[in-house]
Structures are given as structure tokens and as C-alpha cells.
mmCIF file of C-alpha atoms (C1' of nucleotides) in Angstrom:
data_model
loop_
_atom_site.group_PDB
_atom_site.id
_atom_site.type_symbol
_atom_site.label_atom_id
_atom_site.label_comp_id
_atom_site.label_asym_id
_atom_site.label_seq_id
_atom_site.Cartn_x
_atom_site.Cartn_y
_atom_site.Cartn_z
ATOM 1 C CA UNK K 1 157.486 158.263 77.796
ATOM 2 C CA UNK K 2 159.911 161.319 78.268
ATOM 3 C CA UNK K 3 159.358 161.275 81.724
ATOM 4 C CA UNK K 4 159.659 157.876 83.057
ATOM 5 C CA UNK K 5 161.120 157.418 86.450
ATOM 6 C CA UNK K 6 164.268 155.058 85.981
ATOM 7 C CA UNK K 7 164.637 154.127 89.611
ATOM 8 C CA UNK K 8 165.572 150.800 89.045
ATOM 9 C CA UNK K 9 168.358 151.861 86.740
ATOM 10 C CA UNK K 10 169.513 154.754 88.864
ATOM 11 C CA UNK K 11 170.623 152.657 91.799
ATOM 12 C CA UNK K 12 174.291 153.173 92.982
ATOM 13 C CA UNK K 13 176.376 150.502 92.836
ATOM 14 C CA UNK K 14 176.568 149.802 96.698
ATOM 15 C CA UNK K 15 173.740 147.944 98.003
ATOM 16 C CA UNK K 16 172.955 147.924 101.664
ATOM 17 C CA UNK K 17 170.723 145.439 103.007
ATOM 18 C CA UNK K 18 167.449 145.744 105.403
ATOM 19 C CA UNK K 19 167.068 147.889 108.434
ATOM 20 C CA UNK K 20 167.574 151.547 107.609
ATOM 21 C CA UNK K 21 167.319 153.514 111.152
ATOM 22 C CA UNK K 22 167.109 156.930 108.885
ATOM 23 C CA UNK K 23 163.694 158.449 109.732
ATOM 24 C CA UNK K 24 163.664 159.776 106.271
ATOM 25 C CA UNK K 25 163.737 156.639 104.671
ATOM 26 C CA UNK K 26 160.281 154.813 103.919
ATOM 27 C CA UNK K 27 159.640 151.887 105.868
ATOM 28 C CA UNK K 28 158.472 149.734 102.991
ATOM 29 C CA UNK K 29 159.252 146.556 104.994
ATOM 30 C CA UNK K 30 156.633 147.519 107.756
ATOM 31 C CA UNK K 31 154.220 149.196 105.239
ATOM 32 C CA UNK K 32 153.993 145.876 103.122
ATOM 33 C CA UNK K 33 154.065 143.439 106.043
ATOM 34 C CA UNK K 34 150.874 145.367 107.130
ATOM 35 C CA UNK K 35 149.413 144.893 103.937
ATOM 36 C CA UNK K 36 150.029 141.376 103.542
ATOM 37 C CA UNK K 37 149.238 140.439 107.324
ATOM 38 C CA UNK K 38 146.117 142.158 107.309
ATOM 39 C CA UNK K 39 145.177 140.384 103.935
ATOM 40 C CA UNK K 40 145.971 136.995 105.452
ATOM 41 C CA UNK K 41 144.316 137.875 108.897
ATOM 42 C CA UNK K 42 140.964 138.711 107.221
ATOM 43 C CA UNK K 43 141.323 135.996 104.874
ATOM 44 C CA UNK K 44 140.301 133.645 107.749
ATOM 45 C CA UNK K 45 136.917 135.328 108.305
ATOM 46 C CA UNK K 46 136.354 136.102 104.812
ATOM 47 C CA UNK K 47 136.410 132.324 104.089
ATOM 48 C CA UNK K 48 134.394 131.206 106.828
ATOM 49 C CA UNK K 49 132.055 133.772 106.505
ATOM 50 C CA UNK K 50 131.314 133.149 102.803
ATOM 51 C CA UNK K 51 130.242 129.892 103.344
ATOM 52 C CA UNK K 52 127.083 131.148 104.992
ATOM 53 C CA UNK K 53 126.482 133.842 102.134
ATOM 54 C CA UNK K 54 128.019 136.595 104.326
ATOM 55 C CA UNK K 55 130.710 138.962 103.537
ATOM 56 C CA UNK K 56 133.413 141.166 105.686
ATOM 57 C CA UNK K 57 130.686 143.384 106.541
ATOM 58 C CA UNK K 58 128.391 141.115 108.125
ATOM 59 C CA UNK K 59 131.323 139.871 109.921
ATOM 60 C CA UNK K 60 132.296 143.219 111.516
ATOM 61 C CA UNK K 61 128.703 143.586 112.486
ATOM 62 C CA UNK K 62 128.446 140.160 114.189
ATOM 63 C CA UNK K 63 131.887 140.434 115.824
ATOM 64 C CA UNK K 64 130.867 143.701 117.660
ATOM 65 C CA UNK K 65 127.448 142.672 118.678
ATOM 66 C CA UNK K 66 129.097 139.254 120.173
ATOM 67 C CA UNK K 67 131.421 141.390 122.091
ATOM 68 C CA UNK K 68 128.729 143.866 123.095
ATOM 69 C CA UNK K 69 125.297 142.371 123.728
ATOM 70 C CA UNK K 70 122.634 144.807 123.842
ATOM 71 C CA UNK K 71 124.685 147.227 121.821
ATOM 72 C CA UNK K 72 122.406 149.877 120.302
ATOM 73 C CA UNK K 73 122.784 150.627 116.352
ATOM 74 C CA UNK K 74 123.871 154.097 116.941
ATOM 75 C CA UNK K 75 126.946 152.682 119.153
ATOM 76 C CA UNK K 76 127.601 150.107 116.508
ATOM 77 C CA UNK K 77 127.611 152.558 113.505
ATOM 78 C CA UNK K 78 130.038 154.688 116.002
ATOM 79 C CA UNK K 79 132.397 152.116 116.168
ATOM 80 C CA UNK K 80 132.134 150.711 112.576
ATOM 81 C CA UNK K 81 132.234 154.134 111.087
ATOM 82 C CA UNK K 82 130.147 153.620 108.256
ATOM 83 C CA UNK K 83 126.522 154.854 107.502
ATOM 84 C CA UNK K 84 123.052 153.757 108.744
ATOM 85 C CA UNK K 85 122.012 152.762 105.367
ATOM 86 C CA UNK K 86 125.198 150.313 104.949
ATOM 87 C CA UNK K 87 124.767 148.838 108.283
ATOM 88 C CA UNK K 88 120.923 148.638 107.783
ATOM 89 C CA UNK K 89 121.157 146.424 104.786
ATOM 90 C CA UNK K 90 123.735 144.064 106.686
ATOM 91 C CA UNK K 91 121.539 143.884 110.009
ATOM 92 C CA UNK K 92 118.621 142.976 108.165
ATOM 93 C CA UNK K 93 120.280 140.165 106.510
ATOM 94 C CA UNK K 94 121.728 139.078 109.621
ATOM 95 C CA UNK K 95 118.251 139.211 111.569
ATOM 96 C CA UNK K 96 116.290 137.519 108.673
ATOM 97 C CA UNK K 97 118.816 134.514 108.780
ATOM 98 C CA UNK K 98 118.597 134.259 112.518
ATOM 99 C CA UNK K 99 121.974 135.221 113.469
ATOM 100 C CA UNK K 100 120.988 138.752 115.182
ATOM 101 C CA UNK K 101 117.881 139.632 117.101
ATOM 102 C CA UNK K 102 116.639 143.094 117.958
ATOM 103 C CA UNK K 103 114.929 144.212 121.321
ATOM 104 C CA UNK K 104 113.236 147.367 122.370
ATOM 105 C CA UNK K 105 115.283 149.316 124.641
ATOM 106 C CA UNK K 106 114.357 149.170 128.262
ATOM 107 C CA UNK K 107 115.060 153.074 129.467
ATOM 108 C CA UNK K 108 114.672 154.344 125.998
ATOM 109 C CA UNK K 109 112.119 152.473 123.809
ATOM 110 C CA UNK K 110 113.176 154.093 120.594
ATOM 111 C CA UNK K 111 116.535 152.090 120.601
ATOM 112 C CA UNK K 112 116.828 148.667 119.217
ATOM 113 C CA UNK K 113 119.264 146.692 121.153
ATOM 114 C CA UNK K 114 121.096 144.193 119.327
ATOM 115 C CA UNK K 115 121.907 140.423 120.612
ATOM 116 C CA UNK K 116 123.210 137.565 118.890
ATOM 117 C CA UNK K 117 121.281 134.254 118.665
ATOM 118 C CA UNK K 118 122.797 131.047 119.619
ATOM 119 C CA UNK K 119 123.499 130.491 115.912
ATOM 120 C CA UNK K 120 125.011 134.015 115.713
ATOM 121 C CA UNK K 121 127.119 133.676 118.780
ATOM 122 C CA UNK K 122 128.388 130.268 117.538
ATOM 123 C CA UNK K 123 129.533 131.495 114.347
ATOM 124 C CA UNK K 124 130.792 134.607 115.885
ATOM 125 C CA UNK K 125 133.176 132.383 118.341
ATOM 126 C CA UNK K 126 134.359 130.117 115.497
ATOM 127 C CA UNK K 127 135.597 132.967 113.605
ATOM 128 C CA UNK K 128 137.194 134.554 116.590
ATOM 129 C CA UNK K 129 138.681 131.236 117.437
ATOM 130 C CA UNK K 130 140.376 130.998 114.071
ATOM 131 C CA UNK K 131 141.522 134.401 114.122
ATOM 132 C CA UNK K 132 143.139 133.885 117.658
ATOM 133 C CA UNK K 133 144.989 130.729 116.425
ATOM 134 C CA UNK K 134 146.580 132.602 113.774
ATOM 135 C CA UNK K 135 147.452 135.538 116.244
ATOM 136 C CA UNK K 136 148.596 133.164 118.851
ATOM 137 C CA UNK K 137 150.891 131.326 116.403
ATOM 138 C CA UNK K 138 152.369 134.682 115.282
ATOM 139 C CA UNK K 139 153.235 135.336 118.760
ATOM 140 C CA UNK K 140 154.882 131.872 119.115
ATOM 141 C CA UNK K 141 156.821 132.059 115.937
ATOM 142 C CA UNK K 142 158.068 135.666 116.474
ATOM 143 C CA UNK K 143 158.828 135.015 119.896
ATOM 144 C CA UNK K 144 156.721 138.379 120.880
ATOM 145 C CA UNK K 145 154.772 138.780 123.771
ATOM 146 C CA UNK K 146 150.994 139.568 123.462
ATOM 147 C CA UNK K 147 151.765 142.621 125.616
ATOM 148 C CA UNK K 148 154.256 144.082 123.171
ATOM 149 C CA UNK K 149 151.830 143.216 120.140
ATOM 150 C CA UNK K 150 149.092 145.112 121.921
ATOM 151 C CA UNK K 151 151.532 148.168 122.706
ATOM 152 C CA UNK K 152 152.685 148.076 118.918
ATOM 153 C CA UNK K 153 149.076 147.801 117.466
ATOM 154 C CA UNK K 154 147.975 150.507 119.988
ATOM 155 C CA UNK K 155 150.879 152.562 118.736
ATOM 156 C CA UNK K 156 149.505 152.631 115.103
ATOM 157 C CA UNK K 157 146.365 154.067 116.136
ATOM 158 C CA UNK K 158 145.832 158.019 116.151
ATOM 159 C CA UNK K 159 147.225 159.167 119.589
ATOM 160 C CA UNK K 160 143.712 160.793 120.323
ATOM 161 C CA UNK K 161 142.076 157.127 119.508
ATOM 162 C CA UNK K 162 144.375 155.288 121.524
ATOM 163 C CA UNK K 163 142.091 155.808 124.852
ATOM 164 C CA UNK K 164 138.785 155.379 123.073
ATOM 165 C CA UNK K 165 140.075 152.078 121.558
ATOM 166 C CA UNK K 166 141.345 150.512 125.083
ATOM 167 C CA UNK K 167 138.224 151.727 126.549
ATOM 168 C CA UNK K 168 136.085 149.943 124.054
ATOM 169 C CA UNK K 169 138.318 146.467 124.180
ATOM 170 C CA UNK K 170 138.144 146.973 127.949
ATOM 171 C CA UNK K 171 134.352 147.241 128.017
ATOM 172 C CA UNK K 172 133.996 144.198 125.582
ATOM 173 C CA UNK K 173 136.171 142.187 127.987
ATOM 174 C CA UNK K 174 133.677 143.075 130.600
ATOM 175 C CA UNK K 175 131.031 141.324 128.704
ATOM 176 C CA UNK K 176 132.539 138.066 128.755
ATOM 177 C CA UNK K 177 130.180 135.197 129.956
ATOM 178 C CA UNK K 178 133.360 132.920 130.221
ATOM 179 C CA UNK K 179 135.341 134.885 132.612
ATOM 180 C CA UNK K 180 137.312 132.217 134.641
ATOM 181 C CA UNK K 181 139.204 132.354 137.662
ATOM 182 C CA UNK I 1 112.924 135.885 120.533
ATOM 183 C CA UNK I 2 113.341 132.668 122.422
ATOM 184 C CA UNK I 3 116.741 132.067 121.610
ATOM 185 C CA UNK I 4 118.702 135.412 122.421
ATOM 186 C CA UNK I 5 122.048 134.741 123.542
ATOM 187 C CA UNK I 6 122.224 136.652 127.233
ATOM 188 C CA UNK I 7 125.820 136.531 127.242
ATOM 189 C CA UNK I 8 126.160 139.762 129.146
ATOM 190 C CA UNK I 9 123.594 138.673 131.871
ATOM 191 C CA UNK I 10 124.975 135.143 132.429
ATOM 192 C CA UNK I 11 128.470 136.479 133.568
ATOM 193 C CA UNK I 12 129.907 134.697 136.598
ATOM 194 C CA UNK I 13 130.283 137.075 139.605
ATOM 195 C CA UNK I 14 134.131 136.807 139.677
ATOM 196 C CA UNK I 15 135.644 139.000 136.674
ATOM 197 C CA UNK I 16 139.422 138.289 136.054
ATOM 198 C CA UNK I 17 140.752 141.212 133.954
ATOM 199 C CA UNK I 18 142.776 141.134 130.764
ATOM 200 C CA UNK I 19 145.874 138.995 129.600
ATOM 201 C CA UNK I 20 144.444 135.617 129.521
ATOM 202 C CA UNK I 21 147.034 133.275 128.793
ATOM 203 C CA UNK I 22 144.652 130.471 128.180
ATOM 204 C CA UNK I 23 145.083 129.530 124.343
ATOM 205 C CA UNK I 24 141.167 128.350 124.174
ATOM 206 C CA UNK I 25 140.111 131.951 125.081
ATOM 207 C CA UNK I 26 139.639 134.411 122.105
ATOM 208 C CA UNK I 27 142.296 136.973 121.858
ATOM 209 C CA UNK I 28 139.746 139.914 121.376
ATOM 210 C CA UNK I 29 142.342 142.499 122.313
ATOM 211 C CA UNK I 30 144.800 141.597 119.350
ATOM 212 C CA UNK I 31 141.770 140.921 117.008
ATOM 213 C CA UNK I 32 140.249 144.501 117.515
ATOM 214 C CA UNK I 33 143.451 146.162 117.598
ATOM 215 C CA UNK I 34 144.414 144.482 114.017
ATOM 216 C CA UNK I 35 141.045 146.095 112.829
ATOM 217 C CA UNK I 36 141.536 149.632 114.356
ATOM 218 C CA UNK I 37 145.228 149.890 113.467
ATOM 219 C CA UNK I 38 144.725 148.887 109.982
ATOM 220 C CA UNK I 39 141.867 151.103 109.467
ATOM 221 C CA UNK I 40 144.034 154.014 110.688
ATOM 222 C CA UNK I 41 146.735 153.007 108.846
ATOM 223 C CA UNK I 42 144.963 152.554 105.396
ATOM 224 C CA UNK I 43 143.222 156.146 106.405
ATOM 225 C CA UNK I 44 146.410 158.069 105.749
ATOM 226 C CA UNK I 45 146.689 156.668 101.989
ATOM 227 C CA UNK I 46 142.857 156.877 101.525
ATOM 228 C CA UNK I 47 142.734 160.515 102.366
ATOM 229 C CA UNK I 48 145.829 161.464 100.312
ATOM 230 C CA UNK I 49 144.810 159.557 97.009
ATOM 231 C CA UNK I 50 141.253 160.769 97.346
ATOM 232 C CA UNK I 51 142.232 164.272 96.604
ATOM 233 C CA UNK I 52 143.766 163.129 93.449
ATOM 234 C CA UNK I 53 140.252 161.348 92.375
ATOM 235 C CA UNK I 54 142.093 157.944 93.236
ATOM 236 C CA UNK I 55 140.880 155.148 95.873
ATOM 237 C CA UNK I 56 142.773 152.245 97.751
ATOM 238 C CA UNK I 57 143.096 150.043 94.775
ATOM 239 C CA UNK I 58 144.896 152.636 92.704
ATOM 240 C CA UNK I 59 147.216 153.150 95.677
ATOM 241 C CA UNK I 60 147.854 149.482 96.004
ATOM 242 C CA UNK I 61 149.075 149.587 92.168
ATOM 243 C CA UNK I 62 151.090 152.899 92.447
ATOM 244 C CA UNK I 63 152.916 151.360 95.466
ATOM 245 C CA UNK I 64 153.983 148.234 94.023
ATOM 246 C CA UNK I 65 154.946 149.710 90.803
ATOM 247 C CA UNK I 66 157.154 152.246 92.982
ATOM 248 C CA UNK I 67 158.602 149.304 94.537
ATOM 249 C CA UNK I 68 159.320 147.162 91.330
ATOM 250 C CA UNK I 69 159.662 149.380 88.536
ATOM 251 C CA UNK I 70 159.445 147.489 85.281
ATOM 252 C CA UNK I 71 157.036 145.028 87.059
ATOM 253 C CA UNK I 72 155.042 143.128 84.752
ATOM 254 C CA UNK I 73 151.228 142.929 85.054
ATOM 255 C CA UNK I 74 151.225 139.415 85.486
ATOM 256 C CA UNK I 75 153.501 139.964 88.554
ATOM 257 C CA UNK I 76 151.374 142.677 89.799
ATOM 258 C CA UNK I 77 148.386 140.694 89.533
ATOM 259 C CA UNK I 78 150.220 138.103 91.760
ATOM 260 C CA UNK I 79 150.954 140.348 94.277
ATOM 261 C CA UNK I 80 147.610 141.969 94.675
ATOM 262 C CA UNK I 81 145.725 138.808 94.124
ATOM 263 C CA UNK I 82 142.748 140.367 91.930
ATOM 264 C CA UNK I 83 141.662 139.738 88.537
ATOM 265 C CA UNK I 84 143.243 141.122 85.232
ATOM 266 C CA UNK I 85 140.032 143.035 84.564
ATOM 267 C CA UNK I 86 139.888 144.802 88.085
ATOM 268 C CA UNK I 87 143.494 145.930 87.808
ATOM 269 C CA UNK I 88 143.086 147.212 84.060
ATOM 270 C CA UNK I 89 140.671 149.782 85.145
ATOM 271 C CA UNK I 90 142.747 150.796 87.775
ATOM 272 C CA UNK I 91 146.101 150.538 85.715
ATOM 273 C CA UNK I 92 144.394 152.325 82.762
ATOM 274 C CA UNK I 93 143.107 155.405 84.718
ATOM 275 C CA UNK I 94 146.655 155.775 86.381
ATOM 276 C CA UNK I 95 148.146 155.792 82.633
ATOM 277 C CA UNK I 96 145.465 158.167 81.345
ATOM 278 C CA UNK I 97 146.025 160.445 84.385
ATOM 279 C CA UNK I 98 149.794 160.556 83.856
ATOM 280 C CA UNK I 99 150.981 158.596 86.992
ATOM 281 C CA UNK I 100 152.258 155.489 85.375
ATOM 282 C CA UNK I 101 153.500 154.546 81.948
ATOM 283 C CA UNK I 102 153.716 151.251 80.268
ATOM 284 C CA UNK I 103 156.912 149.973 77.951
ATOM 285 C CA UNK I 104 157.273 147.188 75.729
ATOM 286 C CA UNK I 105 159.358 144.367 77.527
ATOM 287 C CA UNK I 106 162.547 144.258 76.195
ATOM 288 C CA UNK I 107 163.297 140.515 76.011
ATOM 289 C CA UNK I 108 159.376 139.407 75.826
ATOM 290 C CA UNK I 109 157.715 142.123 73.631
ATOM 291 C CA UNK I 110 154.070 140.796 74.969
ATOM 292 C CA UNK I 111 155.050 142.402 78.321
ATOM 293 C CA UNK I 112 153.829 145.782 79.228
ATOM 294 C CA UNK I 113 156.460 146.882 81.634
ATOM 295 C CA UNK I 114 155.128 149.392 84.318
ATOM 296 C CA UNK I 115 156.781 152.452 85.404
ATOM 297 C CA UNK I 116 155.849 155.556 87.293
ATOM 298 C CA UNK I 117 156.381 159.004 86.031
ATOM 299 C CA UNK I 118 157.715 161.544 88.053
ATOM 300 C CA UNK I 119 154.404 162.786 89.121
ATOM 301 C CA UNK I 120 153.590 158.948 90.208
ATOM 302 C CA UNK I 121 156.750 158.620 91.979
ATOM 303 C CA UNK I 122 156.393 161.990 93.924
ATOM 304 C CA UNK I 123 152.846 160.757 94.952
ATOM 305 C CA UNK I 124 153.946 157.219 95.643
ATOM 306 C CA UNK I 125 156.658 158.760 97.941
ATOM 307 C CA UNK I 126 154.364 161.077 99.909
ATOM 308 C CA UNK I 127 152.245 158.412 100.887
ATOM 309 C CA UNK I 128 154.946 156.042 101.841
ATOM 310 C CA UNK I 129 156.458 158.946 103.978
ATOM 311 C CA UNK I 130 153.040 159.557 105.795
ATOM 312 C CA UNK I 131 152.616 155.694 106.552
ATOM 313 C CA UNK I 132 156.077 155.566 107.484
ATOM 314 C CA UNK I 133 155.636 158.329 110.027
ATOM 315 C CA UNK I 134 152.779 156.625 111.677
ATOM 316 C CA UNK I 135 154.743 153.336 111.814
ATOM 317 C CA UNK I 136 157.850 154.898 113.219
ATOM 318 C CA UNK I 137 155.757 156.785 115.816
ATOM 319 C CA UNK I 138 154.114 153.535 116.739
ATOM 320 C CA UNK I 139 157.641 151.860 117.348
ATOM 321 C CA UNK I 140 158.633 154.982 119.477
ATOM 322 C CA UNK I 141 155.516 155.089 121.619
ATOM 323 C CA UNK I 142 155.291 151.292 122.218
ATOM 324 C CA UNK I 143 159.241 150.810 122.474
ATOM 325 C CA UNK I 144 159.297 148.107 120.289
ATOM 326 C CA UNK I 145 161.787 147.572 117.981
ATOM 327 C CA UNK I 146 161.489 147.745 113.991
ATOM 328 C CA UNK I 147 162.661 144.050 114.112
ATOM 329 C CA UNK I 148 160.393 142.777 116.601
ATOM 330 C CA UNK I 149 157.659 144.332 114.511
ATOM 331 C CA UNK I 150 158.670 142.649 111.292
ATOM 332 C CA UNK I 151 158.856 139.485 112.973
ATOM 333 C CA UNK I 152 155.346 139.790 114.275
ATOM 334 C CA UNK I 153 153.775 140.831 111.140
ATOM 335 C CA UNK I 154 155.880 138.117 109.399
ATOM 336 C CA UNK I 155 154.204 135.448 112.102
ATOM 337 C CA UNK I 156 150.692 136.475 111.185
ATOM 338 C CA UNK I 157 151.325 135.516 107.476
ATOM 339 C CA UNK I 158 150.587 131.741 106.585
ATOM 340 C CA UNK I 159 153.739 129.927 107.266
ATOM 341 C CA UNK I 160 154.357 128.989 103.529
ATOM 342 C CA UNK I 161 153.810 132.595 102.585
ATOM 343 C CA UNK I 162 156.543 134.176 104.902
ATOM 344 C CA UNK I 163 159.421 133.323 102.699
ATOM 345 C CA UNK I 164 157.582 134.367 99.431
ATOM 346 C CA UNK I 165 156.634 137.935 101.344
ATOM 347 C CA UNK I 166 160.274 138.499 102.547
ATOM 348 C CA UNK I 167 161.567 137.765 98.988
ATOM 349 C CA UNK I 168 159.409 140.221 97.581
ATOM 350 C CA UNK I 169 159.988 142.693 100.113
ATOM 351 C CA UNK I 170 164.154 142.285 99.729
ATOM 352 C CA UNK I 171 163.698 142.413 95.711
ATOM 353 C CA UNK I 172 161.642 145.806 96.247
ATOM 354 C CA UNK I 173 164.479 147.132 98.593
ATOM 355 C CA UNK I 174 166.918 146.131 95.976
ATOM 356 C CA UNK I 175 165.171 148.519 93.583
ATOM 357 C CA UNK I 176 165.957 151.623 95.828
ATOM 358 C CA UNK I 177 167.873 154.182 94.061
ATOM 359 C CA UNK I 178 168.257 155.906 97.388
ATOM 360 C CA UNK I 179 170.400 153.413 99.178
ATOM 361 C CA UNK I 180 172.953 154.805 101.216
ATOM 362 C CA UNK I 181 176.120 153.657 102.823
ATOM 363 C "C1'" DA S 1 152.220 126.168 61.476
ATOM 364 C "C1'" DA S 2 149.988 125.259 65.575
ATOM 365 C "C1'" DT S 3 149.870 126.111 70.422
ATOM 366 C "C1'" DT S 4 150.584 128.787 74.327
ATOM 367 C "C1'" DT S 5 151.156 133.005 76.830
ATOM 368 C "C1'" DA S 6 150.579 138.077 77.880
ATOM 369 C "C1'" DT S 7 147.924 141.372 77.851
ATOM 370 C "C1'" DG S 8 143.557 144.007 77.046
ATOM 371 C "C1'" DT S 9 138.680 144.484 76.497
ATOM 372 C "C1'" DC S 10 133.592 143.861 76.455
ATOM 373 C "C1'" DA S 11 129.406 143.099 79.045
ATOM 374 C "C1'" DG S 12 127.422 142.071 82.942
ATOM 375 C "C1'" DC S 13 127.094 141.078 88.001
ATOM 376 C "C1'" DC S 14 127.572 141.458 93.227
ATOM 377 C "C1'" DA S 15 128.935 143.527 97.679
ATOM 378 C "C1'" DT S 16 130.058 147.524 100.041
ATOM 379 C "C1'" DA S 17 130.082 151.986 100.472
ATOM 380 C "C1'" DT S 18 128.255 156.969 99.895
ATOM 381 C "C1'" DT S 19 124.597 161.325 100.010
ATOM 382 C "C1'" DG S 20 120.385 163.141 100.544
ATOM 383 C "C1'" DA S 21 115.431 163.117 101.740
ATOM 384 C "C1'" DC S 22 111.939 161.606 104.568
ATOM 385 C "C1'" DT S 23 109.237 158.731 108.093
ATOM 386 C "C1'" DT S 24 107.819 156.931 112.614
ATOM 387 C "C1'" DA S 25 108.534 156.386 117.117
ATOM 388 C "C1'" DT S 26 109.834 158.237 121.078
ATOM 389 C "C1'" DT S 27 111.885 161.224 124.544
ATOM 390 C "C1'" DC S 28 113.532 165.650 126.232
ATOM 391 C "C1'" DC S 29 112.250 169.921 127.535
ATOM 392 C "C1'" DG S 30 110.362 174.572 128.024
ATOM 393 C "C1'" DC U 1 100.958 169.826 126.884
ATOM 394 C "C1'" DG U 2 103.203 170.611 122.682
ATOM 395 C "C1'" DG U 3 107.242 171.361 119.951
ATOM 396 C "C1'" DA U 4 111.940 170.220 119.012
ATOM 397 C "C1'" DA U 5 115.455 166.542 119.182
ATOM 398 C "C1'" DT U 6 116.842 161.815 118.890
ATOM 399 C "C1'" DA U 7 116.894 156.905 117.639
ATOM 400 C "C1'" DA U 8 116.015 154.051 113.749
ATOM 401 C "C1'" DG U 9 114.651 152.576 109.566
ATOM 402 C "C1'" DT U 10 113.990 153.340 104.492
ATOM 403 C "C1'" DC U 11 113.781 155.033 99.362
ATOM 404 C "C1'" DA U 12 116.637 156.039 95.659
ATOM 405 C "C1'" DA U 13 120.509 156.941 93.259
ATOM 406 C "C1'" DT U 14 125.473 156.810 92.850
ATOM 407 C "C1'" DA U 15 130.635 155.249 93.289
ATOM 408 C "C1'" DT U 16 134.277 151.571 94.043
ATOM 409 C "C1'" DG U 17 136.033 147.742 93.820
ATOM 410 C "C1'" DG U 18 135.774 143.285 93.150
ATOM 411 C "C1'" DC U 19 134.056 139.051 90.396
ATOM 412 C "C1'" DT U 20 132.900 135.542 85.984
ATOM 413 C "C1'" DG U 21 132.976 134.340 81.199
ATOM 414 C "C1'" DA U 22 134.001 135.386 76.711
ATOM 415 C "C1'" DC U 23 136.701 136.595 73.286
ATOM 416 C "C1'" DA U 24 140.686 139.466 70.577
ATOM 417 C "C1'" DT U 25 145.527 140.363 69.539
ATOM 418 C "C1'" DA U 26 150.398 139.984 69.137
ATOM 419 C "C1'" DA U 27 154.177 137.506 70.381
ATOM 420 C "C1'" DA U 28 156.802 133.551 71.925
ATOM 421 C "C1'" DT U 29 157.450 128.462 72.187
ATOM 422 C "C1'" DT U 30 157.144 124.254 70.113
#
DNA sequence: AATTTATGTCAGCCATATTGACTTATTCCG
DNA sequence: CGGAATAAGTCAATATGGCTGACATAAATT
């Protein structure tokens, strides 16, 4: 009780508002907006997947299999940065319920290549569509461009991860069946 | 096996690259950048707190107590959107290890007002500083302004949450002891 | 005095993650 | 060919952070 931090009571009388450009000043606005924004963002997927008895882990697996049809278990582990055991349970459930199928690798028959079933592709697309709606609305309401948003998010990554993530996203885009024009 | 989704193999021969302005097109770039960026962002706090035997839940409590000294348990629950039982465990550990103290409410003696100890304030500040560093580097590297980043994150929130979050952040800023100018 | 509110707590459950050890099938390599 | 390495799967135990439901206490409100 002797060492309570009386921050609130010790404020100086002169209150300056937002935007402290001082680099030593904690960017509480950005920190907290990140937290609340991400919670809202993942809430979309959480709610939709819960209706099928799945959790966040299932969604992540579903999403990246949707984006990289034929991905191997090892590659998926590398993206998600979880253990084989954790992914194993989730993947087994997705296979048992008919959202994902595994096929033997062509070149390397030890591999289990992952694909979505039609049912899985439909669910993944529905979730992606809702998330896209939220992000597009955010762009419209904020007046930001998609390019600037991408640059900002990319900048938040560790510098040595940026190239890797860019490549991954580009690779996913290359797997699209619905490319037009 | 009959209903595998052969998305990858069914692509049309004409591949258009990035930036589809089509609103019906899933914004996979933004969706995945959100995921990777948030993981990197929380990784900072996770790593630092783990050295003290704490997890992500402890960090969140610590952070919001730092920002709102004298906050009540009910208010903290409202911010974090978790149950009393979940917060209770985390809070007890933070109190037992001397990072948080509870004082009886002045007006309402049922309340337990939460404050950080000096030790707690130091840890919270250290984490906030590292997160701020990441976000400031993101702004610098992306060429975006802090204002545009805030607008974008705010836009990701549910529209009816935006005012509430803005108010919360402003209230936290009002509790700063280190306001200058 | 009765009710409501703020907080805390007990007990149990679930989801997601971890580590470590081990198996099986297959490929790679000397 | 045969041994080592690799891809995947599995068993068992553990930790964390959520949850529900039920209940207790003290203080405020009516």
C-alpha cells in the first residue's frame, strides 16, 4: 500500500490533447486501437465458425488451406507457427466433419496435401467475405486507400518478415480460381 | 475424395495481379496482413511478460490499469469483455506478485479500485514502449501518418463501438501524469 | 428491512497451446 | 542396398485463458 502509483492524481494541470509526436511518448491510441480493432475483426470469424462447432484455430487452418490448395502439413505449420500436435487435432476435426481432405503427395508420397471440400470452400469464402466487408467499410469510412493500409500493416511486421509475408500473400493470390480480366 | 475443391487447377489462364477494386473480391491481402501484423505486435508483449511468468491476459489487465488508475473491477471487465472469474485469477496473481494493488472505493466502499505499484507501472511502461517503437517504425517505414492509422483502425471497429473506444482512449490520455506543453 | 449491486470464490468444463517421446512410411544418400 | 533423414501422425502430460453455474459477503439503495 505504500508504493501505489498515483499517476492519476499527479497529473500536471495543463492537459494537452491527442497526437504527441514525441517519440518517447507511448502511442496508447494506436496500441489500444490495434487491440479493439483486431478483436472486432476476429469476432466476425469467431461468431460464424462457432455455429459449426469450430474455433479460431479451425478458422486459421481453413483459411490458409483455402488460399493454398495442396499445401503440405509442414508448410501450414510454418505459417501458423504452432506445433504439429495442435494443428493435428484441428485438422483431424476438419477432415472428420468433411471440410478438408488430405491426398498423398505426387512427388513425395510422405506428404499429405491439404484441400478444401466444396463445403469447406464455401465456409471459408463466407468468412472471408464478411471480413472483407469490414475492411472495405473501414477503408471507405477512414478515407484511406487499400495500398496505404497494406503498407501500414506491412510496416508493423518485423522487417525481416516483410518479404516473406508479401511472398506468401502473392503466392496465395496466384492460387485464385476467380481471377478475372 | 469425390468432392475435392480443385481451385488451384481450375484457374483461368489470364492471371490479373494484385489490387482488385471489385468489392465482391475477398481482400486476402488485408485479411492476412491483419493476422501477421497483430501476431508480431502481440509477440512483443508476450515475450516480455513471459519473463515474469505472466501471459497475455496479465498484460491486458496491467495495461488498462496503467491507463486508468483507480479503475474498478466492473469497468475493467467491461473493457476486456471477459468474465469476472477469468479476470479474478489474473488479478489475484498480479496482486500477489506485487504489480497491482486494490484499494477500497472512496464513495462506494464495495468497489476495489485498481492501481499499479511502481513495479507494475515500470513493467507496463516498458511493454508500451516496445509496442510504441514497433508502431512508430511502421508509420515511418510506410509513410503513413499517425492520424491516418488511427482513422483506419477506428474504421475497423463496429460503427457503434467507435465513439465508445474513442472516449475510452481519450479518458486514458486524461490520466497521464507526463503530459507536456 | 428488503433488495440490489460490487466483488470474490468454489468447482468444473472446454479450447488451444505446449513439450517430449515414439511410430510409420518414404525418400535421400553414400 | 542399407542407413539416415524427413513428413506425418500419435500418446501422454501440462499450461493458459476462457467459460458456466452457484453461492457468499459487504455495502448501497430503496
